[in-house]
Amino acid sequence: MAQLQIALVVPFLDEAAHLMELLRSLAAQTRLPDRVLLVDDGSRDGSSAIAAGFAREHEWARLVRRPPQARGRDRLAGGTAAAAFAWGADRLGASWDVVAKLDADLRLTAPTLASVEQSLQQRPRVGIAGPRLDVADAHGAPPHRCPPDHVDGAAKFYRRACWEEIAPFPQLLGWDTIDEIRARLRGWEVRSSDVPGGNPVQLRAMGRHDGLLRGYQRWGRCAWGLGEPPVHVLAVAAQRIGDPPPVLGSLNYVFGWASAALRRAPRAEAEVRAFVRRDELRRLRLRAAGRPTRPFVAEKAS
């Protein structure tokens, strides 16, 4: 089976505490990447020097510095990490079959790239793929809750044909779900899977960039931006009511959705919102009937 040309884009901003661990894990892959673009998005710590040293030692890696950007208080909410990824992808040139966004606070296991490549080779309808992630915390590295039809934004791999149909992504919360909905509406499947021998680890727990409760509020604002109906927001809050911190997390999730609704915060395009409403209500009906739910995927145009 022909090898795919895999290009990785690693946007980073003040990630000196974690970046070297990611880079070491890239160099230890059983299947090395064909290209790695390290995008410094305005770091003021030692991140850029770490990236520059790595690029000097590995011919397949290159450091680029994104021009200074206006920064809001919440980089995640403003979508600037996704924008830095897109900016880097535009500078890769023509020679790639798969492009991936990797967060700088990951530690990949050695077979990660080989495993994702195999998944894409074996399933030609998969347009977005990625490994399932474990999350470092005080209890070790438990798995992150992620269904097989979703890929975490920290490690997303896009088949080129799919990328060209769904990019560019909006600079708002939920971009890493909007991309998947756009892909499904165009006939592509989305698939995450375990890596044989162990999943990559995210060294900073998801949603804790600036506090767990603020992370729940951010998820709620994301649900508003995607167009999730109120009944589904309440169902998710009820489902997660025991997740840490119990009750408070769910309340902050609902508060985030409601506050975004009151402000009429920016949202995804109408096509995406309509799909989300239909699909979430469909899934709620199936769960209520005790039936399995499967993601909707449009028929692929020939």
PDB file of N, CA and C in Angstrom, residues 118-217:
ATOM      1  N   GLN A 118      -2.475   4.146   8.635  1.00  0.00           N
ATOM      2  CA  GLN A 118      -3.120   2.876   8.299  1.00  0.00           C
ATOM      3  C   GLN A 118      -4.639   3.018   8.263  1.00  0.00           C
ATOM      4  N   SER A 119      -5.189   3.758   9.214  1.00  0.00           N
ATOM      5  CA  SER A 119      -6.629   3.990   9.248  1.00  0.00           C
ATOM      6  C   SER A 119      -7.103   4.689   7.978  1.00  0.00           C
ATOM      7  N   LEU A 120      -6.363   5.693   7.530  1.00  0.00           N
ATOM      8  CA  LEU A 120      -6.740   6.422   6.327  1.00  0.00           C
ATOM      9  C   LEU A 120      -6.570   5.567   5.074  1.00  0.00           C
ATOM     10  N   GLN A 121      -5.559   4.728   5.053  1.00  0.00           N
ATOM     11  CA  GLN A 121      -5.344   3.865   3.897  1.00  0.00           C
ATOM     12  C   GLN A 121      -6.447   2.815   3.775  1.00  0.00           C
ATOM     13  N   GLN A 122      -6.887   2.293   4.896  1.00  0.00           N
ATOM     14  CA  GLN A 122      -7.863   1.204   4.879  1.00  0.00           C
ATOM     15  C   GLN A 122      -9.297   1.688   4.678  1.00  0.00           C
ATOM     16  N   ARG A 123      -9.558   2.967   4.981  1.00  0.00           N
ATOM     17  CA  ARG A 123     -10.924   3.499   4.895  1.00  0.00           C
ATOM     18  C   ARG A 123     -10.909   4.762   4.033  1.00  0.00           C
ATOM     19  N   PRO A 124     -11.052   4.605   2.724  1.00  0.00           N
ATOM     20  CA  PRO A 124     -10.922   5.764   1.831  1.00  0.00           C
ATOM     21  C   PRO A 124     -12.002   6.818   2.013  1.00  0.00           C
ATOM     22  N   ARG A 125     -13.127   6.498   2.684  1.00  0.00           N
ATOM     23  CA  ARG A 125     -14.169   7.506   2.910  1.00  0.00           C
ATOM     24  C   ARG A 125     -13.907   8.335   4.162  1.00  0.00           C
ATOM     25  N   VAL A 126     -12.897   7.975   4.939  1.00  0.00           N
ATOM     26  CA  VAL A 126     -12.563   8.764   6.126  1.00  0.00           C
ATOM     27  C   VAL A 126     -11.814  10.015   5.669  1.00  0.00           C
ATOM     28  N   GLY A 127     -12.425  11.169   5.955  1.00  0.00           N
ATOM     29  CA  GLY A 127     -11.788  12.426   5.590  1.00  0.00           C
ATOM     30  C   GLY A 127     -11.051  13.080   6.731  1.00  0.00           C
ATOM     31  N   ILE A 128     -11.489  12.799   7.979  1.00  0.00           N
ATOM     32  CA  ILE A 128     -10.844  13.336   9.174  1.00  0.00           C
ATOM     33  C   ILE A 128     -10.602  12.171  10.120  1.00  0.00           C
ATOM     34  N   ALA A 129      -9.358  12.009  10.543  1.00  0.00           N
ATOM     35  CA  ALA A 129      -8.991  10.903  11.424  1.00  0.00           C
ATOM     36  C   ALA A 129      -8.104  11.422  12.544  1.00  0.00           C
ATOM     37  N   GLY A 130      -7.889  10.577  13.535  1.00  0.00           N
ATOM     38  CA  GLY A 130      -7.003  10.955  14.623  1.00  0.00           C
ATOM     39  C   GLY A 130      -6.961   9.897  15.691  1.00  0.00           C
ATOM     40  N   PRO A 131      -5.958   9.965  16.558  1.00  0.00           N
ATOM     41  CA  PRO A 131      -5.872   9.009  17.666  1.00  0.00           C
ATOM     42  C   PRO A 131      -6.770   9.431  18.813  1.00  0.00           C
ATOM     43  N   ARG A 132      -7.246   8.475  19.570  1.00  0.00           N
ATOM     44  CA  ARG A 132      -7.888   8.804  20.834  1.00  0.00           C
ATOM     45  C   ARG A 132      -6.793   9.221  21.808  1.00  0.00           C
ATOM     46  N   LEU A 133      -7.136  10.099  22.745  1.00  0.00           N
ATOM     47  CA  LEU A 133      -6.136  10.670  23.643  1.00  0.00           C
ATOM     48  C   LEU A 133      -6.396  10.265  25.086  1.00  0.00           C
ATOM     49  N   ASP A 134      -5.316  10.101  25.825  1.00  0.00           N
ATOM     50  CA  ASP A 134      -5.377  10.039  27.275  1.00  0.00           C
ATOM     51  C   ASP A 134      -4.994  11.420  27.804  1.00  0.00           C
ATOM     52  N   VAL A 135      -5.409  11.715  29.016  1.00  0.00           N
ATOM     53  CA  VAL A 135      -5.199  13.049  29.576  1.00  0.00           C
ATOM     54  C   VAL A 135      -4.464  12.935  30.905  1.00  0.00           C
ATOM     55  N   ALA A 136      -3.317  13.574  31.009  1.00  0.00           N
ATOM     56  CA  ALA A 136      -2.531  13.514  32.239  1.00  0.00           C
ATOM     57  C   ALA A 136      -3.252  14.252  33.365  1.00  0.00           C
ATOM     58  N   ASP A 137      -3.361  13.608  34.514  1.00  0.00           N
ATOM     59  CA  ASP A 137      -3.884  14.279  35.713  1.00  0.00           C
ATOM     60  C   ASP A 137      -3.268  13.628  36.939  1.00  0.00           C
ATOM     61  N   ALA A 138      -3.784  13.960  38.094  1.00  0.00           N
ATOM     62  CA  ALA A 138      -3.193  13.463  39.337  1.00  0.00           C
ATOM     63  C   ALA A 138      -3.317  11.954  39.479  1.00  0.00           C
ATOM     64  N   HIS A 139      -4.194  11.338  38.704  1.00  0.00           N
ATOM     65  CA  HIS A 139      -4.423   9.901  38.807  1.00  0.00           C
ATOM     66  C   HIS A 139      -3.770   9.121  37.676  1.00  0.00           C
ATOM     67  N   GLY A 140      -2.863   9.755  36.956  1.00  0.00           N
ATOM     68  CA  GLY A 140      -2.187   9.080  35.859  1.00  0.00           C
ATOM     69  C   GLY A 140      -2.605   9.682  34.534  1.00  0.00           C
ATOM     70  N   ALA A 141      -3.052   8.842  33.596  1.00  0.00           N
ATOM     71  CA  ALA A 141      -3.468   9.313  32.278  1.00  0.00           C
ATOM     72  C   ALA A 141      -4.718   8.565  31.834  1.00  0.00           C
ATOM     73  N   PRO A 142      -5.867   8.880  32.427  1.00  0.00           N
ATOM     74  CA  PRO A 142      -7.108   8.219  32.016  1.00  0.00           C
ATOM     75  C   PRO A 142      -7.526   8.665  30.625  1.00  0.00           C
ATOM     76  N   PRO A 143      -8.313   7.845  29.920  1.00  0.00           N
ATOM     77  CA  PRO A 143      -8.740   8.233  28.570  1.00  0.00           C
ATOM     78  C   PRO A 143      -9.697   9.411  28.594  1.00  0.00           C
ATOM     79  N   HIS A 144      -9.591  10.239  27.563  1.00  0.00           N
ATOM     80  CA  HIS A 144     -10.533  11.343  27.398  1.00  0.00           C
ATOM     81  C   HIS A 144     -11.812  10.805  26.779  1.00  0.00           C
ATOM     82  N   ARG A 145     -12.957  11.291  27.261  1.00  0.00           N
ATOM     83  CA  ARG A 145     -14.235  10.853  26.714  1.00  0.00           C
ATOM     84  C   ARG A 145     -14.383  11.390  25.296  1.00  0.00           C
ATOM     85  N   CYS A 146     -14.337  10.498  24.322  1.00  0.00           N
ATOM     86  CA  CYS A 146     -14.423  10.894  22.919  1.00  0.00           C
ATOM     87  C   CYS A 146     -15.066   9.768  22.129  1.00  0.00           C
ATOM     88  N   PRO A 147     -16.223  10.000  21.514  1.00  0.00           N
ATOM     89  CA  PRO A 147     -16.855   8.952  20.718  1.00  0.00           C
ATOM     90  C   PRO A 147     -16.049   8.669  19.459  1.00  0.00           C
ATOM     91  N   PRO A 148     -16.190   7.489  18.878  1.00  0.00           N
ATOM     92  CA  PRO A 148     -15.381   7.138  17.698  1.00  0.00           C
ATOM     93  C   PRO A 148     -15.694   7.960  16.455  1.00  0.00           C
ATOM     94  N   ASP A 149     -16.829   8.698  16.463  1.00  0.00           N
ATOM     95  CA  ASP A 149     -17.170   9.520  15.305  1.00  0.00           C
ATOM     96  C   ASP A 149     -16.780  10.983  15.508  1.00  0.00           C
ATOM     97  N   HIS A 150     -15.868  11.244  16.441  1.00  0.00           N
ATOM     98  CA  HIS A 150     -15.343  12.588  16.675  1.00  0.00           C
ATOM     99  C   HIS A 150     -13.844  12.482  16.877  1.00  0.00           C
ATOM    100  N   VAL A 151     -13.107  13.507  16.442  1.00  0.00           N
ATOM    101  CA  VAL A 151     -11.655  13.562  16.623  1.00  0.00           C
ATOM    102  C   VAL A 151     -11.330  14.810  17.429  1.00  0.00           C
ATOM    103  N   ASP A 152     -10.592  14.652  18.514  1.00  0.00           N
ATOM    104  CA  ASP A 152     -10.221  15.800  19.345  1.00  0.00           C
ATOM    105  C   ASP A 152      -9.398  16.798  18.536  1.00  0.00           C
ATOM    106  N   GLY A 153      -9.668  18.084  18.774  1.00  0.00           N
ATOM    107  CA  GLY A 153      -8.969  19.131  18.045  1.00  0.00           C
ATOM    108  C   GLY A 153      -7.477  19.180  18.305  1.00  0.00           C
ATOM    109  N   ALA A 154      -7.016  18.528  19.359  1.00  0.00           N
ATOM    110  CA  ALA A 154      -5.585  18.539  19.676  1.00  0.00           C
ATOM    111  C   ALA A 154      -4.749  17.712  18.716  1.00  0.00           C
ATOM    112  N   ALA A 155      -5.365  16.770  18.006  1.00  0.00           N
ATOM    113  CA  ALA A 155      -4.628  15.905  17.080  1.00  0.00           C
ATOM    114  C   ALA A 155      -5.564  15.477  15.958  1.00  0.00           C
ATOM    115  N   LYS A 156      -5.685  16.319  14.924  1.00  0.00           N
ATOM    116  CA  LYS A 156      -6.622  16.058  13.835  1.00  0.00           C
ATOM    117  C   LYS A 156      -5.867  15.929  12.518  1.00  0.00           C
ATOM    118  N   PHE A 157      -6.190  14.873  11.772  1.00  0.00           N
ATOM    119  CA  PHE A 157      -5.546  14.579  10.494  1.00  0.00           C
ATOM    120  C   PHE A 157      -6.602  14.674   9.392  1.00  0.00           C
ATOM    121  N   TYR A 158      -6.326  15.474   8.355  1.00  0.00           N
ATOM    122  CA  TYR A 158      -7.274  15.723   7.275  1.00  0.00           C
ATOM    123  C   TYR A 158      -6.737  15.165   5.965  1.00  0.00           C
ATOM    124  N   ARG A 159      -7.537  14.328   5.318  1.00  0.00           N
ATOM    125  CA  ARG A 159      -7.210  13.912   3.965  1.00  0.00           C
ATOM    126  C   ARG A 159      -7.322  15.129   3.046  1.00  0.00           C
ATOM    127  N   ARG A 160      -6.413  15.251   2.103  1.00  0.00           N
ATOM    128  CA  ARG A 160      -6.343  16.491   1.318  1.00  0.00           C
ATOM    129  C   ARG A 160      -7.657  16.798   0.588  1.00  0.00           C
ATOM    130  N   ALA A 161      -8.275  15.795  -0.021  1.00  0.00           N
ATOM    131  CA  ALA A 161      -9.513  16.031  -0.766  1.00  0.00           C
ATOM    132  C   ALA A 161     -10.600  16.565   0.155  1.00  0.00           C
ATOM    133  N   CYS A 162     -10.649  16.058   1.382  1.00  0.00           N
ATOM    134  CA  CYS A 162     -11.623  16.541   2.358  1.00  0.00           C
ATOM    135  C   CYS A 162     -11.283  17.964   2.777  1.00  0.00           C
ATOM    136  N   TRP A 163     -10.027  18.214   3.079  1.00  0.00           N
ATOM    137  CA  TRP A 163      -9.580  19.547   3.492  1.00  0.00           C
ATOM    138  C   TRP A 163      -9.985  20.605   2.470  1.00  0.00           C
ATOM    139  N   GLU A 164      -9.804  20.293   1.204  1.00  0.00           N
ATOM    140  CA  GLU A 164     -10.089  21.278   0.164  1.00  0.00           C
ATOM    141  C   GLU A 164     -11.582  21.558   0.045  1.00  0.00           C
ATOM    142  N   GLU A 165     -12.431  20.649   0.537  1.00  0.00           N
ATOM    143  CA  GLU A 165     -13.873  20.854   0.484  1.00  0.00           C
ATOM    144  C   GLU A 165     -14.408  21.607   1.698  1.00  0.00           C
ATOM    145  N   ILE A 166     -13.693  21.576   2.831  1.00  0.00           N
ATOM    146  CA  ILE A 166     -14.270  22.125   4.073  1.00  0.00           C
ATOM    147  C   ILE A 166     -13.526  23.328   4.630  1.00  0.00           C
ATOM    148  N   ALA A 167     -12.297  23.562   4.213  1.00  0.00           N
ATOM    149  CA  ALA A 167     -11.541  24.719   4.707  1.00  0.00           C
ATOM    150  C   ALA A 167     -11.931  25.959   3.909  1.00  0.00           C
ATOM    151  N   PRO A 168     -11.723  27.169   4.496  1.00  0.00           N
ATOM    152  CA  PRO A 168     -11.144  27.474   5.808  1.00  0.00           C
ATOM    153  C   PRO A 168     -12.179  27.362   6.917  1.00  0.00           C
ATOM    154  N   PHE A 169     -11.677  27.227   8.152  1.00  0.00           N
ATOM    155  CA  PHE A 169     -12.547  27.083   9.307  1.00  0.00           C
ATOM    156  C   PHE A 169     -12.822  28.454   9.932  1.00  0.00           C
ATOM    157  N   PRO A 170     -13.982  28.614  10.554  1.00  0.00           N
ATOM    158  CA  PRO A 170     -14.288  29.887  11.201  1.00  0.00           C
ATOM    159  C   PRO A 170     -13.470  30.066  12.476  1.00  0.00           C
ATOM    160  N   GLN A 171     -13.153  31.300  12.798  1.00  0.00           N
ATOM    161  CA  GLN A 171     -12.400  31.597  14.013  1.00  0.00           C
ATOM    162  C   GLN A 171     -13.373  31.777  15.182  1.00  0.00           C
ATOM    163  N   LEU A 172     -13.948  30.682  15.617  1.00  0.00           N
ATOM    164  CA  LEU A 172     -14.841  30.727  16.771  1.00  0.00           C
ATOM    165  C   LEU A 172     -14.831  29.386  17.468  1.00  0.00           C
ATOM    166  N   LEU A 173     -15.349  29.382  18.689  1.00  0.00           N
ATOM    167  CA  LEU A 173     -15.425  28.154  19.450  1.00  0.00           C
ATOM    168  C   LEU A 173     -16.206  27.110  18.673  1.00  0.00           C
ATOM    169  N   GLY A 174     -15.727  25.867  18.725  1.00  0.00           N
ATOM    170  CA  GLY A 174     -16.412  24.781  18.042  1.00  0.00           C
ATOM    171  C   GLY A 174     -15.914  24.532  16.633  1.00  0.00           C
ATOM    172  N   TRP A 175     -14.825  25.208  16.211  1.00  0.00           N
ATOM    173  CA  TRP A 175     -14.308  24.981  14.867  1.00  0.00           C
ATOM    174  C   TRP A 175     -14.004  23.508  14.627  1.00  0.00           C
ATOM    175  N   ASP A 176     -13.570  22.779  15.709  1.00  0.00           N
ATOM    176  CA  ASP A 176     -13.190  21.385  15.548  1.00  0.00           C
ATOM    177  C   ASP A 176     -14.387  20.445  15.602  1.00  0.00           C
ATOM    178  N   THR A 177     -15.589  20.989  15.629  1.00  0.00           N
ATOM    179  CA  THR A 177     -16.796  20.215  15.362  1.00  0.00           C
ATOM    180  C   THR A 177     -17.428  20.686  14.059  1.00  0.00           C
ATOM    181  N   ILE A 178     -17.335  21.981  13.784  1.00  0.00           N
ATOM    182  CA  ILE A 178     -17.844  22.517  12.522  1.00  0.00           C
ATOM    183  C   ILE A 178     -17.165  21.827  11.344  1.00  0.00           C
ATOM    184  N   ASP A 179     -15.847  21.603  11.446  1.00  0.00           N
ATOM    185  CA  ASP A 179     -15.138  20.938  10.348  1.00  0.00           C
ATOM    186  C   ASP A 179     -15.700  19.540  10.100  1.00  0.00           C
ATOM    187  N   GLU A 180     -16.032  18.830  11.172  1.00  0.00           N
ATOM    188  CA  GLU A 180     -16.551  17.472  11.026  1.00  0.00           C
ATOM    189  C   GLU A 180     -17.950  17.463  10.414  1.00  0.00           C
ATOM    190  N   ILE A 181     -18.774  18.421  10.804  1.00  0.00           N
ATOM    191  CA  ILE A 181     -20.121  18.507  10.231  1.00  0.00           C
ATOM    192  C   ILE A 181     -20.035  18.833   8.746  1.00  0.00           C
ATOM    193  N   ARG A 182     -19.172  19.791   8.392  1.00  0.00           N
ATOM    194  CA  ARG A 182     -18.991  20.098   6.972  1.00  0.00           C
ATOM    195  C   ARG A 182     -18.553  18.852   6.210  1.00  0.00           C
ATOM    196  N   ALA A 183     -17.648  18.069   6.800  1.00  0.00           N
ATOM    197  CA  ALA A 183     -17.165  16.858   6.135  1.00  0.00           C
ATOM    198  C   ALA A 183     -18.297  15.860   5.932  1.00  0.00           C
ATOM    199  N   ARG A 184     -19.101  15.626   6.957  1.00  0.00           N
ATOM    200  CA  ARG A 184     -20.207  14.664   6.835  1.00  0.00           C
ATOM    201  C   ARG A 184     -21.225  15.117   5.793  1.00  0.00           C
ATOM    202  N   LEU A 185     -21.500  16.395   5.761  1.00  0.00           N
ATOM    203  CA  LEU A 185     -22.453  16.905   4.784  1.00  0.00           C
ATOM    204  C   LEU A 185     -21.949  16.736   3.358  1.00  0.00           C
ATOM    205  N   ARG A 186     -20.661  16.513   3.193  1.00  0.00           N
ATOM    206  CA  ARG A 186     -20.074  16.312   1.862  1.00  0.00           C
ATOM    207  C   ARG A 186     -19.671  14.862   1.631  1.00  0.00           C
ATOM    208  N   GLY A 187     -20.157  13.974   2.500  1.00  0.00           N
ATOM    209  CA  GLY A 187     -19.981  12.543   2.258  1.00  0.00           C
ATOM    210  C   GLY A 187     -18.756  11.908   2.884  1.00  0.00           C
ATOM    211  N   TRP A 188     -18.042  12.637   3.743  1.00  0.00           N
ATOM    212  CA  TRP A 188     -16.848  12.097   4.382  1.00  0.00           C
ATOM    213  C   TRP A 188     -17.184  11.545   5.772  1.00  0.00           C
ATOM    214  N   GLU A 189     -16.485  10.495   6.164  1.00  0.00           N
ATOM    215  CA  GLU A 189     -16.599   9.953   7.511  1.00  0.00           C
ATOM    216  C   GLU A 189     -15.536  10.573   8.410  1.00  0.00           C
ATOM    217  N   VAL A 190     -15.822  10.562   9.704  1.00  0.00           N
ATOM    218  CA  VAL A 190     -14.895  11.054  10.722  1.00  0.00           C
ATOM    219  C   VAL A 190     -14.635   9.901  11.678  1.00  0.00           C
ATOM    220  N   ARG A 191     -13.365   9.634  11.987  1.00  0.00           N
ATOM    221  CA  ARG A 191     -13.065   8.452  12.777  1.00  0.00           C
ATOM    222  C   ARG A 191     -11.857   8.678  13.682  1.00  0.00           C
ATOM    223  N   SER A 192     -12.045   8.421  14.986  1.00  0.00           N
ATOM    224  CA  SER A 192     -10.911   8.358  15.917  1.00  0.00           C
ATOM    225  C   SER A 192     -10.762   6.915  16.372  1.00  0.00           C
ATOM    226  N   SER A 193      -9.550   6.517  16.703  1.00  0.00           N
ATOM    227  CA  SER A 193      -9.313   5.125  17.086  1.00  0.00           C
ATOM    228  C   SER A 193      -8.132   5.046  18.046  1.00  0.00           C
ATOM    229  N   ASP A 194      -8.106   3.967  18.811  1.00  0.00           N
ATOM    230  CA  ASP A 194      -7.009   3.730  19.737  1.00  0.00           C
ATOM    231  C   ASP A 194      -5.741   3.384  18.975  1.00  0.00           C
ATOM    232  N   VAL A 195      -4.614   3.767  19.549  1.00  0.00           N
ATOM    233  CA  VAL A 195      -3.311   3.444  18.972  1.00  0.00           C
ATOM    234  C   VAL A 195      -2.806   2.157  19.617  1.00  0.00           C
ATOM    235  N   PRO A 196      -2.475   1.134  18.840  1.00  0.00           N
ATOM    236  CA  PRO A 196      -1.956  -0.100  19.431  1.00  0.00           C
ATOM    237  C   PRO A 196      -0.740   0.177  20.307  1.00  0.00           C
ATOM    238  N   GLY A 197      -0.763  -0.328  21.521  1.00  0.00           N
ATOM    239  CA  GLY A 197       0.350  -0.127  22.433  1.00  0.00           C
ATOM    240  C   GLY A 197       0.218   1.101  23.310  1.00  0.00           C
ATOM    241  N   GLY A 198      -0.836   1.908  23.098  1.00  0.00           N
ATOM    242  CA  GLY A 198      -1.039   3.065  23.965  1.00  0.00           C
ATOM    243  C   GLY A 198      -1.339   4.336  23.191  1.00  0.00           C
ATOM    244  N   ASN A 199      -2.273   5.105  23.712  1.00  0.00           N
ATOM    245  CA  ASN A 199      -2.679   6.350  23.057  1.00  0.00           C
ATOM    246  C   ASN A 199      -1.758   7.504  23.439  1.00  0.00           C
ATOM    247  N   PRO A 200      -1.692   8.536  22.592  1.00  0.00           N
ATOM    248  CA  PRO A 200      -0.976   9.752  22.982  1.00  0.00           C
ATOM    249  C   PRO A 200      -1.584  10.357  24.245  1.00  0.00           C
ATOM    250  N   VAL A 201      -0.781  11.147  24.930  1.00  0.00           N
ATOM    251  CA  VAL A 201      -1.217  11.779  26.182  1.00  0.00           C
ATOM    252  C   VAL A 201      -1.211  13.283  26.001  1.00  0.00           C
ATOM    253  N   GLN A 202      -2.314  13.918  26.400  1.00  0.00           N
ATOM    254  CA  GLN A 202      -2.337  15.376  26.465  1.00  0.00           C
ATOM    255  C   GLN A 202      -1.875  15.778  27.855  1.00  0.00           C
ATOM    256  N   LEU A 203      -0.785  16.517  27.907  1.00  0.00           N
ATOM    257  CA  LEU A 203      -0.116  16.790  29.176  1.00  0.00           C
ATOM    258  C   LEU A 203      -0.833  17.831  30.015  1.00  0.00           C
ATOM    259  N   ARG A 204      -1.664  18.645  29.372  1.00  0.00           N
ATOM    260  CA  ARG A 204      -2.495  19.584  30.106  1.00  0.00           C
ATOM    261  C   ARG A 204      -3.938  19.170  29.892  1.00  0.00           C
ATOM    262  N   ALA A 205      -4.638  18.900  30.988  1.00  0.00           N
ATOM    263  CA  ALA A 205      -5.996  18.369  30.888  1.00  0.00           C
ATOM    264  C   ALA A 205      -6.871  19.271  30.038  1.00  0.00           C
ATOM    265  N   MET A 206      -7.713  18.656  29.194  1.00  0.00           N
ATOM    266  CA  MET A 206      -8.589  19.397  28.308  1.00  0.00           C
ATOM    267  C   MET A 206      -9.556  20.254  29.112  1.00  0.00           C
ATOM    268  N   GLY A 207      -9.777  21.475  28.616  1.00  0.00           N
ATOM    269  CA  GLY A 207     -10.700  22.372  29.288  1.00  0.00           C
ATOM    270  C   GLY A 207     -10.101  23.097  30.475  1.00  0.00           C
ATOM    271  N   ARG A 208      -8.793  22.898  30.745  1.00  0.00           N
ATOM    272  CA  ARG A 208      -8.184  23.510  31.923  1.00  0.00           C
ATOM    273  C   ARG A 208      -7.122  24.527  31.563  1.00  0.00           C
ATOM    274  N   HIS A 209      -7.227  25.059  30.369  1.00  0.00           N
ATOM    275  CA  HIS A 209      -6.268  26.079  29.936  1.00  0.00           C
ATOM    276  C   HIS A 209      -6.276  27.259  30.894  1.00  0.00           C
ATOM    277  N   ASP A 210      -7.438  27.654  31.369  1.00  0.00           N
ATOM    278  CA  ASP A 210      -7.514  28.773  32.301  1.00  0.00           C
ATOM    279  C   ASP A 210      -8.567  28.516  33.369  1.00  0.00           C
ATOM    280  N   GLY A 211      -8.703  27.273  33.791  1.00  0.00           N
ATOM    281  CA  GLY A 211      -9.632  26.934  34.860  1.00  0.00           C
ATOM    282  C   GLY A 211     -10.735  26.011  34.375  1.00  0.00           C
ATOM    283  N   LEU A 212     -11.070  25.022  35.196  1.00  0.00           N
ATOM    284  CA  LEU A 212     -12.036  24.011  34.797  1.00  0.00           C
ATOM    285  C   LEU A 212     -13.434  24.586  34.611  1.00  0.00           C
ATOM    286  N   LEU A 213     -13.894  25.445  35.544  1.00  0.00           N
ATOM    287  CA  LEU A 213     -15.234  25.998  35.415  1.00  0.00           C
ATOM    288  C   LEU A 213     -15.349  26.903  34.186  1.00  0.00           C
ATOM    289  N   ARG A 214     -14.298  27.666  33.910  1.00  0.00           N
ATOM    290  CA  ARG A 214     -14.315  28.489  32.705  1.00  0.00           C
ATOM    291  C   ARG A 214     -14.318  27.601  31.461  1.00  0.00           C
ATOM    292  N   GLY A 215     -13.677  26.440  31.576  1.00  0.00           N
ATOM    293  CA  GLY A 215     -13.717  25.491  30.473  1.00  0.00           C
ATOM    294  C   GLY A 215     -15.135  24.999  30.205  1.00  0.00           C
ATOM    295  N   TYR A 216     -15.903  24.727  31.265  1.00  0.00           N
ATOM    296  CA  TYR A 216     -17.301  24.323  31.082  1.00  0.00           C
ATOM    297  C   TYR A 216     -18.101  25.445  30.427  1.00  0.00           C
ATOM    298  N   GLN A 217     -17.879  26.680  30.855  1.00  0.00           N
ATOM    299  CA  GLN A 217     -18.579  27.799  30.225  1.00  0.00           C
ATOM    300  C   GLN A 217     -18.227  27.892  28.737  1.00  0.00           C
TER     301      GLN A 217
END
